PDB file of C-alpha atoms in Angstrom:
ATOM      1  CA  MET A  54     -22.562   3.289  14.293  1.00 40.00           C
ATOM      2  CA  ALA A  55     -19.309   1.400  15.706  1.00 44.00           C
ATOM      3  CA  THR A  56     -16.939   3.095  18.044  1.00 47.00           C
ATOM      4  CA  ARG A  57     -13.775   3.098  18.471  1.00 50.00           C
ATOM      5  CA  TYR A  58     -12.910   0.615  21.296  1.00 39.00           C
ATOM      6  CA  ASP A  59     -15.457  -1.650  18.715  1.00 44.00           C
ATOM      7  CA  ARG A  60     -13.053  -1.494  16.420  1.00 50.00           C
ATOM      8  CA  VAL A  61     -10.389  -1.946  18.477  1.00 48.00           C
ATOM      9  CA  ARG A  62     -12.389  -5.718  19.853  1.00 46.00           C
ATOM     10  CA  GLU A  63     -13.349  -6.321  16.754  1.00 49.00           C
ATOM     11  CA  GLU A  64      -9.512  -6.316  15.390  1.00 48.00           C
ATOM     12  CA  ARG A  65      -7.819  -7.763  18.176  1.00 51.00           C
ATOM     13  CA  SER A  66     -10.465 -10.899  17.917  1.00 55.00           C
ATOM     14  CA  SER A  67      -8.715 -11.480  14.649  1.00 82.00           C
ATOM     15  CA  GLN A  68      -5.552 -14.560  14.685  1.00 90.00           C
ATOM     16  CA  PHE A  69      -4.942 -12.570  11.574  1.00 95.00           C
ATOM     17  CA  LEU A  70      -4.692  -8.715  12.811  1.00 95.00           C
ATOM     18  CA  THR A  71      -1.257 -10.376  14.560  1.00 95.00           C
ATOM     19  CA  GLU A  72       2.122  -9.522  15.858  1.00 96.00           C
ATOM     20  CA  THR A  73       3.302 -12.797  14.889  1.00 96.00           C
ATOM     21  CA  PHE A  74       0.464 -14.202  12.197  1.00 97.00           C
ATOM     22  CA  GLN A  75       1.628 -10.707  10.018  1.00 97.00           C
ATOM     23  CA  ARG A  76       5.165 -10.963  10.661  1.00 96.00           C
ATOM     24  CA  GLY A  77       4.842 -14.829   9.765  1.00 96.00           C
ATOM     25  CA  LEU A  78       3.364 -14.189   5.909  1.00 97.00           C
ATOM     26  CA  ALA A  79       6.160 -11.540   5.680  1.00 96.00           C
ATOM     27  CA  ARG A  80       8.675 -13.782   5.343  1.00 96.00           C
ATOM     28  CA  TRP A  81       6.601 -15.841   3.380  1.00 96.00           C
ATOM     29  CA  ASN A  82       6.356 -13.596   0.782  1.00 95.00           C
ATOM     30  CA  ARG A  83      10.148 -12.109   0.628  1.00 93.00           C
ATOM     31  CA  GLU A  84      11.122 -16.217   0.233  1.00 91.00           C
ATOM     32  CA  ARG A  85       8.818 -16.712  -1.862  1.00 91.00           C
ATOM     33  CA  LEU A  86       8.653 -14.335  -4.715  1.00 93.00           C
ATOM     34  CA  SER A  87      12.967 -13.878  -4.478  1.00 91.00           C
ATOM     35  CA  PRO A  88      14.759 -15.542  -7.046  1.00 90.00           C
ATOM     36  CA  ARG A  89      16.474 -18.793  -6.326  1.00 85.00           C
ATOM     37  CA  GLN A  90      17.408 -21.688  -7.988  1.00 84.00           C
ATOM     38  CA  PRO A  91      14.688 -24.731  -7.664  1.00 82.00           C
ATOM     39  CA  ASP A  92      13.671 -26.797  -4.488  1.00 72.00           C
ATOM     40  CA  ALA A  93      15.064 -30.090  -4.065  1.00 60.00           C
ATOM     41  CA  GLY A  94      12.585 -31.516  -1.508  1.00 65.00           C
ATOM     42  CA  SER A  95       8.151 -31.270  -1.089  1.00 70.00           C
ATOM     43  CA  ASP A  96       8.867 -29.594   2.287  1.00 81.00           C
ATOM     44  CA  ALA A  97       8.962 -25.465   0.713  1.00 83.00           C
ATOM     45  CA  PHE A  98       5.857 -26.193  -1.725  1.00 86.00           C
ATOM     46  CA  GLU A  99       3.487 -27.555   1.181  1.00 89.00           C
ATOM     47  CA  HIS A 100       5.256 -25.429   3.290  1.00 90.00           C
ATOM     48  CA  ASP A 101       3.500 -22.711   0.626  1.00 92.00           C
ATOM     49  CA  VAL A 102       0.187 -24.109   0.579  1.00 94.00           C
ATOM     50  CA  ARG A 103      -0.471 -23.727   4.133  1.00 95.00           C
ATOM     51  CA  MET A 104       0.651 -19.711   4.183  1.00 96.00           C
ATOM     52  CA  LEU A 105      -1.688 -20.033   0.695  1.00 97.00           C
ATOM     53  CA  ARG A 106      -4.881 -20.574   2.194  1.00 97.00           C
ATOM     54  CA  LEU A 107      -2.884 -18.347   5.869  1.00 97.00           C
ATOM     55  CA  GLU A 108      -2.932 -15.534   3.129  1.00 97.00           C
ATOM     56  CA  ARG A 109      -6.437 -16.280   1.127  1.00 97.00           C
ATOM     57  CA  ALA A 110      -8.514 -16.327   4.328  1.00 96.00           C
ATOM     58  CA  PHE A 111      -6.234 -12.789   6.047  1.00 97.00           C
ATOM     59  CA  LEU A 112      -7.629 -10.725   2.223  1.00 97.00           C
ATOM     60  CA  ALA A 113     -11.038 -12.293   3.166  1.00 97.00           C
ATOM     61  CA  HIS A 114     -11.158 -10.730   6.054  1.00 97.00           C
ATOM     62  CA  LEU A 115      -9.735  -7.398   4.853  1.00 97.00           C
ATOM     63  CA  ARG A 116     -12.900  -8.179   2.294  1.00 97.00           C
ATOM     64  CA  SER A 117     -15.716  -8.841   5.372  1.00 96.00           C
ATOM     65  CA  GLU A 118     -14.558  -5.316   7.125  1.00 96.00           C
ATOM     66  CA  VAL A 119     -15.453  -3.438   3.938  1.00 97.00           C
ATOM     67  CA  SER A 120     -17.398  -4.618   2.313  1.00 97.00           C
ATOM     68  CA  ALA A 121     -20.689  -3.125   3.153  1.00 97.00           C
ATOM     69  CA  ALA A 122     -18.519   0.068   2.138  1.00 96.00           C
ATOM     70  CA  ALA A 123     -18.581  -1.235  -1.645  1.00 98.00           C
ATOM     71  CA  ALA A 124     -21.842  -2.861  -1.662  1.00 97.00           C
ATOM     72  CA  ASP A 125     -23.956  -0.046  -3.326  1.00 94.00           C
ATOM     73  CA  VAL A 126     -20.759   1.729  -4.694  1.00 98.00           C
ATOM     74  CA  PRO A 127     -21.621   2.999  -8.533  1.00 98.00           C
ATOM     75  CA  ARG A 128     -21.791   0.547 -10.888  1.00 97.00           C
ATOM     76  CA  ASP A 129     -21.618   3.182 -14.038  1.00 97.00           C
ATOM     77  CA  ALA A 130     -17.708   4.397 -15.559  1.00 97.00           C
ATOM     78  CA  ASP A 131     -18.917   8.606 -14.654  1.00 97.00           C
ATOM     79  CA  GLY A 132     -20.729   7.588 -10.883  1.00 98.00           C
ATOM     80  CA  PHE A 133     -17.443   5.180  -9.921  1.00 98.00           C
ATOM     81  CA  VAL A 134     -14.728   7.305 -10.746  1.00 98.00           C
ATOM     82  CA  ASN A 135     -16.291  10.132  -8.844  1.00 98.00           C
ATOM     83  CA  TRP A 136     -16.934   8.331  -6.470  1.00 98.00           C
ATOM     84  CA  PHE A 137     -14.099   6.727  -6.087  1.00 98.00           C
ATOM     85  CA  GLU A 138     -12.568  10.109  -7.073  1.00 97.00           C
ATOM     86  CA  SER A 139     -13.749  11.396  -3.409  1.00 97.00           C
ATOM     87  CA  LEU A 140     -12.054   8.556  -1.161  1.00 97.00           C
ATOM     88  CA  LYS A 141      -9.100  11.377  -1.177  1.00 96.00           C
ATOM     89  CA  LEU A 142     -11.245  13.489   1.082  1.00 95.00           C
ATOM     90  CA  HIS A 143     -13.081  10.945   2.660  1.00 94.00           C
ATOM     91  CA  GLY A 144     -11.229   7.579   2.498  1.00 96.00           C
ATOM     92  CA  PRO A 145     -10.346   5.380   5.731  1.00 97.00           C
ATOM     93  CA  GLY A 146      -6.946   7.298   7.385  1.00 96.00           C
ATOM     94  CA  GLN A 147      -7.069  10.724   4.414  1.00 96.00           C
ATOM     95  CA  GLY A 148      -6.468  14.292   6.601  1.00 95.00           C
ATOM     96  CA  ASP A 149      -4.281  12.407   9.451  1.00 96.00           C
ATOM     97  CA  MET A 150      -3.278  14.378  11.939  1.00 97.00           C
ATOM     98  CA  LEU A 151      -0.016  12.901  12.272  1.00 97.00           C
ATOM     99  CA  PHE A 152       1.320  13.778   8.656  1.00 97.00           C
ATOM    100  CA  PRO A 153       0.910  17.811   9.302  1.00 97.00           C
ATOM    101  CA  TRP A 154       2.695  17.325  12.174  1.00 98.00           C
ATOM    102  CA  LEU A 155       5.355  15.202  10.328  1.00 97.00           C
ATOM    103  CA  ALA A 156       5.505  18.083   8.172  1.00 97.00           C
ATOM    104  CA  ASP A 157       5.626  20.583  11.441  1.00 97.00           C
ATOM    105  CA  GLU A 158       6.324  19.475  14.492  1.00 97.00           C
ATOM    106  CA  ALA A 159       8.662  16.042  14.287  1.00 97.00           C
ATOM    107  CA  ASP A 160      12.395  15.409  15.108  1.00 96.00           C
ATOM    108  CA  ARG A 161      15.189  14.277  13.543  1.00 95.00           C
ATOM    109  CA  GLU A 162      14.247  11.127  15.143  1.00 96.00           C
ATOM    110  CA  GLN A 163      11.164  10.608  14.847  1.00 96.00           C
ATOM    111  CA  LEU A 164      10.726  10.997  10.666  1.00 96.00           C
ATOM    112  CA  ARG A 165      13.579   9.123  11.377  1.00 95.00           C
ATOM    113  CA  TRP A 166      12.111   6.240  13.259  1.00 96.00           C
ATOM    114  CA  PHE A 167       8.535   6.874  10.802  1.00 95.00           C
ATOM    115  CA  PHE A 168      10.116   6.213   7.484  1.00 93.00           C
ATOM    116  CA  GLU A 169      12.021   3.052   8.805  1.00 93.00           C
ATOM    117  CA  GLN A 170       8.851   1.686   8.899  1.00 94.00           C
ATOM    118  CA  GLU A 171       7.265   2.817   5.739  1.00 90.00           C
ATOM    119  CA  ALA A 172      10.134   1.462   4.251  1.00 88.00           C
ATOM    120  CA  ALA A 173      10.010  -1.265   5.528  1.00 80.00           C
ATOM    121  CA  GLY A 174       6.501  -2.259   4.696  1.00 73.00           C
ATOM    122  CA  GLU A 175       7.072  -1.591   1.371  1.00 75.00           C
ATOM    123  CA  ALA A 176       6.388  -3.960  -1.252  1.00 72.00           C
ATOM    124  CA  GLY A 177       7.301  -1.635  -4.442  1.00 88.00           C
ATOM    125  CA  PHE A 178       5.168  -0.620  -6.322  1.00 92.00           C
ATOM    126  CA  ASP A 179       6.474  -1.005  -9.555  1.00 93.00           C
ATOM    127  CA  ASP A 180       6.027  -5.517  -8.701  1.00 95.00           C
ATOM    128  CA  LEU A 181       2.966  -4.403  -7.255  1.00 97.00           C
ATOM    129  CA  VAL A 182       1.888  -3.138 -10.498  1.00 97.00           C
ATOM    130  CA  ALA A 183       4.171  -5.154 -12.918  1.00 97.00           C
ATOM    131  CA  MET A 184       1.927  -8.675 -11.491  1.00 97.00           C
ATOM    132  CA  THR A 185      -1.366  -6.848 -11.111  1.00 98.00           C
ATOM    133  CA  GLN A 186      -1.105  -6.315 -15.602  1.00 97.00           C
ATOM    134  CA  VAL A 187      -1.187  -9.654 -16.380  1.00 97.00           C
ATOM    135  CA  LYS A 188      -3.735 -10.714 -18.728  1.00 97.00           C
ATOM    136  CA  MET A 189      -5.459  -7.831 -17.780  1.00 98.00           C
ATOM    137  CA  PRO A 190      -7.183  -6.240 -21.030  1.00 98.00           C
ATOM    138  CA  ALA A 191      -5.244  -3.465 -23.286  1.00 98.00           C
ATOM    139  CA  ARG A 192      -6.004  -0.833 -22.435  1.00 97.00           C
ATOM    140  CA  ALA A 193      -5.345  -0.539 -18.813  1.00 98.00           C
ATOM    141  CA  LYS A 194      -3.208  -3.718 -19.944  1.00 98.00           C
ATOM    142  CA  LEU A 195      -1.079  -0.353 -21.626  1.00 98.00           C
ATOM    143  CA  GLU A 196      -1.699   3.000 -18.237  1.00 97.00           C
ATOM    144  CA  LEU A 197       0.016  -0.088 -15.633  1.00 97.00           C
ATOM    145  CA  ALA A 198       2.708  -0.446 -18.149  1.00 97.00           C
ATOM    146  CA  ARG A 199       3.152   3.521 -18.646  1.00 95.00           C
ATOM    147  CA  ASN A 200       3.176   3.646 -15.185  1.00 95.00           C
ATOM    148  CA  TYR A 201       5.514   0.713 -14.253  1.00 95.00           C
ATOM    149  CA  TRP A 202       8.148   2.686 -17.001  1.00 95.00           C
ATOM    150  CA  ASP A 203       7.656   5.261 -13.920  1.00 92.00           C
ATOM    151  CA  GLU A 204       9.198   3.546 -11.658  1.00 90.00           C
ATOM    152  CA  MET A 205      11.495   2.839 -13.280  1.00 90.00           C
ATOM    153  CA  GLY A 206      12.770   6.047 -14.678  1.00 90.00           C
ATOM    154  CA  ARG A 207      12.041   5.315 -17.940  1.00 91.00           C
ATOM    155  CA  GLY A 208      15.134   3.321 -19.099  1.00 91.00           C
ATOM    156  CA  ASN A 209      17.447   4.965 -16.775  1.00 90.00           C
ATOM    157  CA  PRO A 210      18.549   3.880 -12.992  1.00 89.00           C
ATOM    158  CA  ALA A 211      19.268   6.896 -11.698  1.00 84.00           C
ATOM    159  CA  GLY A 212      15.453   7.652 -12.010  1.00 83.00           C
ATOM    160  CA  MET A 213      13.604   4.633 -10.767  1.00 86.00           C
ATOM    161  CA  HIS A 214      12.514   4.837  -7.974  1.00 88.00           C
ATOM    162  CA  GLY A 215      13.213   1.825  -6.549  1.00 85.00           C
ATOM    163  CA  PRO A 216      16.794   2.821  -5.601  1.00 86.00           C
ATOM    164  CA  MET A 217      15.146   5.987  -4.634  1.00 87.00           C
ATOM    165  CA  LEU A 218      14.083   5.057  -2.032  1.00 87.00           C
ATOM    166  CA  ASP A 219      16.662   2.730  -1.106  1.00 87.00           C
ATOM    167  CA  ALA A 220      19.222   5.374  -0.861  1.00 88.00           C
ATOM    168  CA  LEU A 221      17.058   7.784   1.749  1.00 90.00           C
ATOM    169  CA  VAL A 222      17.112   4.510   3.796  1.00 89.00           C
ATOM    170  CA  ALA A 223      21.337   4.795   3.830  1.00 91.00           C
ATOM    171  CA  ILE A 224      20.698   9.654   4.060  1.00 92.00           C
ATOM    172  CA  LEU A 225      18.507   8.734   7.576  1.00 92.00           C
ATOM    173  CA  ASP A 226      20.730   5.962   8.960  1.00 91.00           C
ATOM    174  CA  VAL A 227      17.492   3.301   8.848  1.00 91.00           C
ATOM    175  CA  GLU A 228      17.637  -0.376   9.181  1.00 89.00           C
ATOM    176  CA  PRO A 229      14.308  -1.455   7.503  1.00 89.00           C
ATOM    177  CA  THR A 230      13.466  -5.222   8.347  1.00 92.00           C
ATOM    178  CA  ILE A 231      10.478  -7.007   9.122  1.00 93.00           C
ATOM    179  CA  ASP A 232      11.833  -7.243  12.997  1.00 93.00           C
ATOM    180  CA  ASN A 233      11.988  -3.877  13.728  1.00 92.00           C
ATOM    181  CA  THR A 234       8.644  -2.765  11.995  1.00 95.00           C
ATOM    182  CA  VAL A 235       4.848  -2.695  13.609  1.00 96.00           C
ATOM    183  CA  TRP A 236       2.202  -5.340  12.671  1.00 97.00           C
ATOM    184  CA  GLU A 237       0.856  -2.473  10.996  1.00 97.00           C
ATOM    185  CA  SER A 238       2.831  -1.880   8.175  1.00 96.00           C
ATOM    186  CA  LEU A 239       3.849  -5.390   7.043  1.00 97.00           C
ATOM    187  CA  ALA A 240       0.034  -6.377   7.150  1.00 97.00           C
ATOM    188  CA  LEU A 241      -0.337  -3.104   4.679  1.00 97.00           C
ATOM    189  CA  ALA A 242       1.873  -4.807   2.238  1.00 96.00           C
ATOM    190  CA  ASN A 243       1.018  -8.475   3.083  1.00 97.00           C
ATOM    191  CA  ALA A 244      -2.314  -7.588   1.624  1.00 97.00           C
ATOM    192  CA  MET A 245      -1.257  -5.288  -0.798  1.00 97.00           C
ATOM    193  CA  THR A 246       1.472  -8.500  -2.241  1.00 97.00           C
ATOM    194  CA  ALA A 247      -1.711 -10.636  -1.278  1.00 98.00           C
ATOM    195  CA  MET A 248      -3.388  -9.126  -4.189  1.00 98.00           C
ATOM    196  CA  ALA A 249      -1.653  -8.652  -7.006  1.00 98.00           C
ATOM    197  CA  THR A 250      -0.488 -12.320  -6.455  1.00 97.00           C
ATOM    198  CA  HIS A 251      -4.217 -13.779  -6.712  1.00 97.00           C
ATOM    199  CA  ARG A 252      -5.974 -13.184 -10.404  1.00 97.00           C
ATOM    200  CA  ASP A 253      -8.737 -13.541  -8.360  1.00 97.00           C
ATOM    201  CA  TYR A 254      -8.220 -10.579  -6.986  1.00 98.00           C
ATOM    202  CA  ALA A 255      -6.659  -8.659  -9.429  1.00 98.00           C
ATOM    203  CA  TRP A 256      -9.407  -5.668  -9.647  1.00 98.00           C
ATOM    204  CA  HIS A 257      -9.500  -6.201  -6.195  1.00 98.00           C
ATOM    205  CA  SER A 258      -5.775  -4.786  -6.968  1.00 98.00           C
ATOM    206  CA  VAL A 259      -6.663  -2.669  -9.416  1.00 98.00           C
ATOM    207  CA  GLY A 260      -8.812  -0.528  -7.657  1.00 98.00           C
ATOM    208  CA  ALA A 261      -6.020  -0.966  -4.423  1.00 98.00           C
ATOM    209  CA  LEU A 262      -2.684   0.420  -6.685  1.00 97.00           C
ATOM    210  CA  GLY A 263      -5.323   3.324  -7.583  1.00 97.00           C
ATOM    211  CA  ALA A 264      -6.139   4.194  -4.204  1.00 97.00           C
ATOM    212  CA  ILE A 265      -1.952   4.836  -3.273  1.00 96.00           C
ATOM    213  CA  GLU A 266      -1.354   6.768  -6.641  1.00 95.00           C
ATOM    214  CA  LEU A 267      -5.189   9.074  -5.803  1.00 96.00           C
ATOM    215  CA  THR A 268      -4.400   9.575  -1.569  1.00 95.00           C
ATOM    216  CA  ALA A 269      -0.463   9.379  -2.486  1.00 93.00           C
ATOM    217  CA  PRO A 270       0.887  13.471  -3.530  1.00 93.00           C
ATOM    218  CA  GLY A 271      -0.408  14.575  -0.704  1.00 94.00           C
ATOM    219  CA  ARG A 272       0.797  11.897   2.421  1.00 94.00           C
ATOM    220  CA  SER A 273       4.105  13.136   0.127  1.00 93.00           C
ATOM    221  CA  ALA A 274       3.981  16.314   0.897  1.00 94.00           C
ATOM    222  CA  MET A 275       3.949  16.699   4.246  1.00 95.00           C
ATOM    223  CA  VAL A 276       6.986  14.338   4.738  1.00 95.00           C
ATOM    224  CA  ALA A 277       9.014  15.894   2.187  1.00 94.00           C
ATOM    225  CA  LYS A 278       8.159  19.430   4.086  1.00 95.00           C
ATOM    226  CA  GLY A 279       9.449  17.589   6.797  1.00 96.00           C
ATOM    227  CA  LEU A 280      12.402  16.618   5.574  1.00 95.00           C
ATOM    228  CA  ARG A 281      13.122  19.866   4.352  1.00 94.00           C
ATOM    229  CA  ARG A 282      12.550  20.823   7.661  1.00 96.00           C
ATOM    230  CA  ILE A 283      15.168  18.815   8.923  1.00 95.00           C
ATOM    231  CA  GLY A 284      18.365  19.768   6.780  1.00 95.00           C
ATOM    232  CA  LEU A 285      17.976  17.917   3.787  1.00 92.00           C
ATOM    233  CA  SER A 286      18.530  18.544   0.691  1.00 91.00           C
ATOM    234  CA  ASP A 287      15.768  18.423  -2.519  1.00 89.00           C
ATOM    235  CA  ARG A 288      18.236  14.923  -4.056  1.00 88.00           C
ATOM    236  CA  GLU A 289      17.841  13.408  -0.815  1.00 87.00           C
ATOM    237  CA  ARG A 290      14.470  13.894  -0.401  1.00 90.00           C
ATOM    238  CA  ARG A 291      13.708  13.494  -4.370  1.00 88.00           C
ATOM    239  CA  TYR A 292      11.819  10.470  -3.789  1.00 87.00           C
ATOM    240  CA  PHE A 293       8.485  11.904  -1.394  1.00 90.00           C
ATOM    241  CA  ASP A 294       8.674  15.899  -3.427  1.00 89.00           C
ATOM    242  CA  LEU A 295       8.827  13.451  -6.445  1.00 86.00           C
ATOM    243  CA  HIS A 296       5.407  11.448  -5.250  1.00 87.00           C
ATOM    244  CA  ALA A 297       3.910  15.082  -4.074  1.00 88.00           C
ATOM    245  CA  VAL A 298       4.147  15.437  -7.374  1.00 87.00           C
ATOM    246  CA  LEU A 299       4.133  12.609 -10.439  1.00 82.00           C
ATOM    247  CA  ASP A 300       1.799  10.818  -8.114  1.00 83.00           C
ATOM    248  CA  VAL A 301      -1.173  13.858  -9.232  1.00 89.00           C
ATOM    249  CA  LYS A 302      -0.401  12.880 -12.884  1.00 90.00           C
ATOM    250  CA  HIS A 303      -0.383   9.364 -12.499  1.00 91.00           C
ATOM    251  CA  SER A 304      -3.872   8.828 -10.154  1.00 94.00           C
ATOM    252  CA  ALA A 305      -5.684  10.836 -13.088  1.00 95.00           C
ATOM    253  CA  ASP A 306      -4.488   8.869 -15.666  1.00 96.00           C
ATOM    254  CA  TRP A 307      -4.669   5.621 -13.490  1.00 97.00           C
ATOM    255  CA  ASN A 308      -8.385   6.547 -13.015  1.00 97.00           C
ATOM    256  CA  ARG A 309      -9.110   7.349 -16.843  1.00 97.00           C
ATOM    257  CA  GLU A 310      -7.282   4.827 -19.019  1.00 98.00           C
ATOM    258  CA  ALA A 311      -7.519   1.682 -16.227  1.00 98.00           C
ATOM    259  CA  ILE A 312     -10.793   1.765 -14.037  1.00 98.00           C
ATOM    260  CA  ARG A 313     -13.616   3.910 -16.348  1.00 98.00           C
ATOM    261  CA  PRO A 314     -12.494   0.978 -19.236  1.00 98.00           C
ATOM    262  CA  LEU A 315     -12.716  -1.915 -16.211  1.00 98.00           C
ATOM    263  CA  LEU A 316     -16.026  -0.626 -15.625  1.00 98.00           C
ATOM    264  CA  GLU A 317     -17.636   0.903 -19.333  1.00 98.00           C
ATOM    265  CA  GLU A 318     -16.843  -3.802 -20.368  1.00 97.00           C
ATOM    266  CA  ASP A 319     -18.290  -5.304 -17.178  1.00 98.00           C
ATOM    267  CA  PRO A 320     -20.104  -3.032 -14.693  1.00 98.00           C
ATOM    268  CA  SER A 321     -19.205  -6.009 -12.060  1.00 97.00           C
ATOM    269  CA  ARG A 322     -15.547  -4.979 -11.488  1.00 98.00           C
ATOM    270  CA  ALA A 323     -16.933  -1.749  -9.769  1.00 98.00           C
ATOM    271  CA  VAL A 324     -17.503  -3.819  -5.873  1.00 98.00           C
ATOM    272  CA  ALA A 325     -13.848  -5.742  -6.747  1.00 98.00           C
ATOM    273  CA  LEU A 326     -12.673  -2.231  -8.039  1.00 98.00           C
ATOM    274  CA  ALA A 327     -14.440  -0.566  -4.253  1.00 98.00           C
ATOM    275  CA  GLU A 328     -13.185  -2.998  -2.008  1.00 98.00           C
ATOM    276  CA  GLY A 329      -9.429  -3.304  -2.651  1.00 98.00           C
ATOM    277  CA  ALA A 330      -9.198   0.293  -3.114  1.00 98.00           C
ATOM    278  CA  LEU A 331     -11.350   0.829   0.695  1.00 98.00           C
ATOM    279  CA  ILE A 332      -8.977  -2.774   1.948  1.00 98.00           C
ATOM    280  CA  ARG A 333      -5.809  -0.625   1.309  1.00 98.00           C
ATOM    281  CA  LEU A 334      -6.775   2.897   2.688  1.00 98.00           C
ATOM    282  CA  ARG A 335      -8.633   0.927   5.647  1.00 97.00           C
ATOM    283  CA  CYS A 336      -5.155  -0.767   6.306  1.00 97.00           C
ATOM    284  CA  GLY A 337      -3.517   2.516   6.452  1.00 97.00           C
ATOM    285  CA  ALA A 338      -6.084   4.102   8.606  1.00 97.00           C
ATOM    286  CA  ARG A 339      -4.258   1.250  10.811  1.00 97.00           C
ATOM    287  CA  CYS A 340      -1.094   2.434   9.843  1.00 97.00           C
ATOM    288  CA  PHE A 341      -1.469   6.089  10.667  1.00 97.00           C
ATOM    289  CA  ASP A 342      -3.158   5.063  14.460  1.00 97.00           C
ATOM    290  CA  ARG A 343      -0.073   2.871  15.422  1.00 97.00           C
ATOM    291  CA  TYR A 344       2.539   5.755  13.743  1.00 97.00           C
ATOM    292  CA  ARG A 345       0.813   8.093  16.317  1.00 97.00           C
ATOM    293  CA  THR A 346       0.134   5.918  19.515  1.00 97.00           C
ATOM    294  CA  ILE A 347       3.865   4.892  19.629  1.00 97.00           C
ATOM    295  CA  LEU A 348       5.335   8.548  18.163  1.00 97.00           C
ATOM    296  CA  TRP A 349       3.238  11.138  20.614  1.00 95.00           C
ATOM    297  CA  LYS A 350       3.310   8.204  23.846  1.00 83.00           C
TER     298      LYS A 350
END
């Protein structure tokens, strides 16, 4: 069994698991996904081609980390969903001691720093779902559409999840930027963006997004508890309170209406769905390790 030292040594040997690479990839993602006018020259296109090659190499590295664990997952829908749901307890990063500490002990400045990292590394669940659903089979597409509609506040601007996060940024007076975010948080967002934007990683993206819905409620509840303890009102911590409850239903719906029918139609998708989920959780575990190292130093 690999030791923590072996894992750290392996990560340091990768050109992709570095501050320089992840900051560069994060800046490129922000630029390429922002609406803009057509570029006049070829420099931007050639830069995009180079970055796409690096992004795919980054994805290949992430897959290499989880391929052995994903290779033997059940191919039948019942067995796979049971395996998938077990990730809530046994997946990478689950039960991390960081979150009880945030709930019960972290002071305001420590909670502010944690939230700043999370906000800067947020890839935008609504946008990830929107990009992933392109050309999906009908039943899965409908579930992703329902999930997206919830993220968009069901048409009510006050209920949109993105602006709720922005409001909390203002309340806590933080400045989430690429430059003041640890590379592990950027790598998580970069990995999610890469899986959602490459169509040959679409099944990976479904698995990764499902892993977020599966595992977020418990962490959100503990962060909300910490924010309550330092004096934030119900309205001010609404983003985390909402995800602590709503994502429980979202996870059940996602597993039943997206993952299950996708596997019933084609059991060979199981490995890609599993790899995507494990990539998401492993990237999250890296974040928790780094956060603890800084917050508990």
